[in-house]
Coordinates of C-alpha atoms in Angstrom, one line a residue:
X1 CA -29.2 14.1 -51.3
X2 CA -32.4 15.3 -49.1
X3 CA -31.9 16.7 -45.8
X4 CA -33.2 14.9 -42.7
X5 CA -36.3 16.4 -41.3
X6 CA -35.7 19.1 -38.5
X7 CA -37.7 16.7 -36.0
X8 CA -35.3 13.7 -36.7
X9 CA -32.3 15.9 -36.5
X10 CA -33.5 16.9 -33.0
X11 CA -34.3 13.4 -32.1
X12 CA -30.7 12.3 -33.3
X13 CA -29.1 15.1 -31.1
X14 CA -31.4 13.9 -28.1
X15 CA -30.4 10.3 -28.3
X16 CA -26.7 11.4 -28.9
X17 CA -27.0 13.6 -25.5
X18 CA -28.5 10.6 -23.9
X19 CA -25.7 8.3 -25.0
X20 CA -23.1 10.8 -23.7
X21 CA -25.1 10.7 -20.3
X22 CA -24.9 7.1 -20.3
X23 CA -21.3 7.2 -20.8
X24 CA -20.8 9.2 -17.9
X25 CA -23.2 7.1 -15.7
X26 CA -21.2 4.0 -16.8
X27 CA -17.9 5.6 -15.9
X28 CA -19.4 6.7 -12.6
X29 CA -20.8 3.2 -12.3
X30 CA -17.6 1.5 -12.8
X31 CA -15.5 3.6 -10.9
X32 CA -17.7 3.8 -7.8
X33 CA -17.8 -0.3 -8.1
X34 CA -13.8 -0.3 -7.9
X35 CA -13.8 1.9 -5.1
X36 CA -16.2 -0.2 -3.5
X37 CA -14.1 -3.1 -4.0
X38 CA -10.7 -1.7 -3.3
X39 CA -10.3 1.5 -1.1
X40 CA -13.4 1.3 0.7
X41 CA -12.7 -2.5 1.5
X42 CA -10.1 -3.1 4.3
X43 CA -9.5 -6.6 2.9
X44 CA -8.0 -4.9 0.0
X45 CA -5.8 -2.8 2.0
X46 CA -4.4 -5.5 4.2
X47 CA -3.7 -7.7 1.0
X48 CA -1.8 -5.2 -0.3
X49 CA 0.1 -4.3 2.8
X50 CA 1.1 -8.2 2.9
X51 CA 2.0 -8.1 -1.1
X52 CA 4.0 -4.9 -0.8
X53 CA 5.9 -6.3 2.5
X54 CA 4.5 -3.6 4.5
X55 CA 4.9 -5.2 7.8
X56 CA 8.6 -6.1 7.2
X57 CA 9.3 -2.2 6.1
X58 CA 7.4 -0.9 8.9
X59 CA 9.1 -3.2 11.5
X60 CA 12.4 -1.9 10.2
X61 CA 11.2 1.8 10.6
X62 CA 9.8 1.3 14.1
X63 CA 13.1 -0.4 15.3
X64 CA 15.2 2.3 14.0
X65 CA 13.0 4.9 15.8
X66 CA 13.0 2.6 19.1
X67 CA 16.8 2.5 18.7
X68 CA 17.2 6.2 18.8
X69 CA 15.0 6.5 21.7
X70 CA 17.1 4.0 23.4
X71 CA 20.2 5.9 22.8
X72 CA 18.7 8.8 25.0
X73 CA 17.6 6.5 27.4
X74 CA 20.9 4.4 28.0
X75 CA 19.5 1.3 26.3
X76 CA 21.7 -1.0 24.1
X77 CA 21.0 -1.3 20.3
X78 CA 21.1 -5.0 21.0
X79 CA 17.9 -4.6 23.1
X80 CA 15.8 -4.0 20.1
X81 CA 17.2 -6.9 18.0
X82 CA 14.1 -9.1 16.9
X83 CA 12.0 -6.8 19.4
X84 CA 9.4 -5.8 17.1
X85 CA 6.9 -8.9 16.2
X86 CA 5.7 -8.8 12.7
X87 CA 2.6 -10.9 13.9
X88 CA 1.7 -8.2 16.5
X89 CA 2.3 -5.5 13.7
X90 CA -0.3 -7.3 11.6
X91 CA -2.9 -8.0 14.2
X92 CA -2.7 -4.4 15.6
X93 CA -3.0 -3.1 11.8
X94 CA -5.8 -5.2 11.2
X95 CA -7.5 -4.0 14.5
X96 CA -6.7 -0.3 13.4
X97 CA -8.4 -0.8 10.0
X98 CA -11.4 -2.7 11.2
X99 CA -12.2 0.3 13.7
X100 CA -11.4 2.8 11.2
X101 CA -13.7 1.2 8.4
X102 CA -16.4 0.3 10.9
X103 CA -16.7 4.3 11.7
X104 CA -15.2 3.4 15.5
X105 CA -12.3 6.0 15.0
X106 CA -8.6 5.3 14.1
X107 CA -7.8 3.6 17.2
X108 CA -4.3 1.8 17.8
X109 CA -4.2 -0.3 20.8
X110 CA -0.5 -0.6 22.3
X111 CA -1.3 -2.8 25.0
X112 CA 0.3 -5.9 23.7
X113 CA 3.1 -3.7 22.7
X114 CA 3.5 -2.0 26.0
X115 CA 3.5 -5.4 27.7
X116 CA 6.2 -6.7 25.4
X117 CA 8.4 -3.7 26.3
X118 CA 8.1 -4.2 29.9
X119 CA 8.6 -7.7 29.6
X120 CA 12.0 -6.8 27.6
X121 CA 12.9 -4.3 30.0
X122 CA 12.6 -6.7 33.1
X123 CA 15.0 -9.2 31.2
X124 CA 17.4 -6.6 30.2
X125 CA 17.3 -5.1 33.8
X126 CA 17.9 -8.7 35.4
X127 CA 20.7 -9.7 32.7
X128 CA 22.8 -6.3 33.2
X129 CA 22.0 -6.5 36.9
X130 CA 20.9 -2.8 37.0
X131 CA 19.9 -1.4 40.4
X132 CA 18.0 1.6 41.4
X133 CA 15.7 1.7 38.4
X134 CA 13.6 5.0 38.6
X135 CA 9.8 4.1 38.0
X136 CA 8.8 7.5 36.7
X137 CA 11.6 7.1 34.0
X138 CA 10.8 3.8 32.9
X139 CA 6.9 4.8 32.8
X140 CA 7.9 7.8 30.4
X141 CA 10.3 5.3 28.3
X142 CA 7.5 2.8 27.8
X143 CA 5.0 5.7 26.8
X144 CA 7.3 7.3 24.4
X145 CA 7.9 3.9 22.8
X146 CA 4.3 3.2 22.5
X147 CA 3.6 6.5 21.2
X148 CA 6.1 5.9 18.4
X149 CA 4.6 2.7 17.8
X150 CA 1.1 4.2 17.4
X151 CA 2.4 7.0 15.3
X152 CA 4.2 4.6 12.9
X153 CA 0.8 2.4 12.2
X154 CA -1.1 5.4 11.5
X155 CA -2.1 5.9 8.0
X156 CA -1.9 9.8 7.4
X157 CA -4.3 10.1 4.5
X158 CA -7.1 8.2 6.7
X159 CA -6.8 10.8 9.5
X160 CA -7.1 13.9 7.0
X161 CA -9.8 12.4 4.9
X162 CA -11.7 10.4 7.7
X163 CA -15.1 12.3 7.7
X164 CA -15.2 12.5 3.8
X165 CA -13.9 9.1 3.3
X166 CA -16.4 7.4 5.7
X167 CA -19.4 9.3 4.5
X168 CA -18.5 8.4 0.7
X169 CA -18.3 4.8 1.9
X170 CA -21.5 4.7 3.5
X171 CA -23.2 6.2 0.7
X172 CA -21.6 4.1 -1.8
X173 CA -24.3 1.4 -1.8
X174 CA -27.1 3.8 -2.6
X175 CA -24.9 5.8 -5.2
X176 CA -24.4 2.5 -7.1
X177 CA -28.1 1.6 -6.9
X178 CA -29.1 5.0 -8.2
X179 CA -26.6 5.1 -11.2
X180 CA -27.5 1.3 -12.0
X181 CA -31.4 2.6 -12.2
X182 CA -30.3 5.5 -14.4
X183 CA -28.5 3.4 -16.7
X184 CA -31.6 1.0 -17.1
X185 CA -33.7 3.8 -17.7
X186 CA -31.8 4.9 -20.5
X187 CA -31.7 1.6 -21.9
X188 CA -35.2 1.4 -21.9
X189 CA -35.8 4.7 -23.5
X190 CA -33.5 3.7 -26.4
X191 CA -35.3 0.9 -27.1
X192 CA -39.0 2.0 -26.4
X193 CA -38.4 5.0 -28.5
X194 CA -36.8 3.7 -31.5
X195 CA -39.1 1.4 -33.8
X196 CA -35.9 0.1 -35.5
X197 CA -33.8 -1.8 -32.7
X198 CA -30.4 -1.3 -34.6
X199 CA -30.7 2.5 -33.6
X200 CA -31.1 1.8 -30.1
X201 CA -28.1 -0.7 -30.4
X202 CA -26.0 2.0 -32.1
X203 CA -26.7 4.5 -29.6
X204 CA -25.7 2.3 -26.6
X205 CA -22.7 1.2 -28.7
X206 CA -21.9 5.1 -28.5
X207 CA -22.3 5.1 -24.8
X208 CA -19.8 2.1 -24.1
X209 CA -17.3 3.3 -26.6
X210 CA -17.3 6.4 -24.7
X211 CA -16.9 4.5 -21.3
X212 CA -14.2 2.5 -22.6
X213 CA -12.3 5.7 -23.5
X214 CA -12.8 7.8 -20.4
X215 CA -12.2 4.7 -18.1
X216 CA -8.9 3.5 -19.9
X217 CA -7.0 6.7 -20.5
X218 CA -5.9 7.8 -17.2
X219 CA -5.1 4.6 -15.6
X220 CA -3.2 3.7 -18.9
X221 CA -1.3 7.0 -18.7
X222 CA -0.4 6.8 -15.1
X223 CA 1.2 3.1 -15.5
X224 CA 2.9 3.8 -18.7
X225 CA 4.5 6.8 -17.6
X226 CA 5.2 5.6 -14.4
X227 CA 3.7 8.7 -12.3
X228 CA 2.5 6.4 -9.4
X229 CA 6.0 5.5 -8.3
X230 CA 7.0 9.2 -8.5
X231 CA 4.8 10.1 -5.1
X232 CA 7.4 11.2 -2.5
X233 CA 6.5 9.7 1.1
X234 CA 9.0 9.6 4.0
X235 CA 7.8 6.1 4.9
X236 CA 9.1 3.4 2.7
X237 CA 6.3 0.9 3.9
X238 CA 3.6 3.5 3.0
X239 CA 5.3 4.3 -0.2
X240 CA 5.4 0.5 -1.3
X241 CA 1.9 -0.2 -0.1
X242 CA 0.7 3.0 -1.9
X243 CA 2.2 2.1 -5.2
X244 CA 1.0 -1.5 -4.6
X245 CA -2.8 -0.4 -4.2
X246 CA -2.7 2.5 -6.7
X247 CA -1.4 -0.1 -9.3
X248 CA -4.1 -2.6 -8.3
X249 CA -7.0 0.0 -8.6
X250 CA -5.3 1.2 -12.1
X251 CA -5.4 -2.4 -13.2
X252 CA -9.0 -3.1 -11.8
X253 CA -10.2 0.3 -13.8
X254 CA -8.4 -1.1 -17.0
X255 CA -9.8 -4.3 -17.0
X256 CA -13.4 -2.9 -16.8
X257 CA -12.3 -0.5 -19.7
X258 CA -11.3 -3.6 -21.8
X259 CA -14.7 -4.9 -21.1
X260 CA -16.7 -1.9 -22.4
X261 CA -14.2 -2.0 -25.4
X262 CA -15.4 -5.8 -26.0
X263 CA -19.1 -4.8 -25.4
X264 CA -18.8 -2.0 -27.6
X265 CA -17.3 -4.4 -30.7
X266 CA -20.0 -6.8 -30.1
X267 CA -22.7 -4.2 -30.1
X268 CA -21.1 -2.6 -33.6
X269 CA -21.6 -5.8 -35.0
X270 CA -25.0 -6.5 -33.9
X271 CA -26.0 -3.0 -35.0
X272 CA -24.5 -4.2 -38.8
X273 CA -26.3 -7.3 -38.5
X274 CA -29.6 -5.7 -37.8
X275 CA -29.1 -2.8 -40.0
X276 CA -28.5 -5.2 -43.2
X277 CA -32.0 -6.9 -42.2
X278 CA -33.9 -3.7 -42.1
X279 CA -32.2 -2.2 -45.3
X280 CA -32.1 -5.6 -47.1

């Protein structure tokens, strides 16, 4: 069997290299799209908080911390029964997320919490007929309680990665456009540089097949092995929210991977059909 001309082998190597580059671009494009729709979207975080019963768990965590504070201040444990309102938690968390994602800083407004705490204290003092309440001690108690409330609502990863996170979020639309343009250019090169269109389809099939494998391996491994659930977090609310969000992201990536698999299968059959027309 005669060997292919050297120029033909070089040409084939160049197109295979472009297929690999297309795989990389489609992987990055897909991954960035998932990030834009999930981690860079406050609605996604908030929805996963609701799905993971985040506010119920967070209410219990804050209540436990406040009870410990109450013991040191002489407050009865019953004072905190039903004190933390899930609606207030939800509203303050939503405002916290909106401030963070808009670049206004990770601000948690404890004004409503302080008002509720002061109102509950007034009622407690009146019901228990407590006299000679020290104003400074009361203010310190309210401020400490508010500090517990703020620190409990903070998401540690946000504060640690704030600068990088927001920079990447703001740059993401431009990155997506750039990657889409690069992918379009490679598609054009394949079709314009190949006289026989089945060859162009073949190289694109290589690229989509590679994207399917690159996107599918890691999330499939994480979900099958259960590695996501092995993360160690002190807060049950944060743990459940993290696992819920990580699983949602993994599923989204898997769906895109399966989409590339279907596209690859379709391109393969198209390639065979076009090849038969040329060879026949």
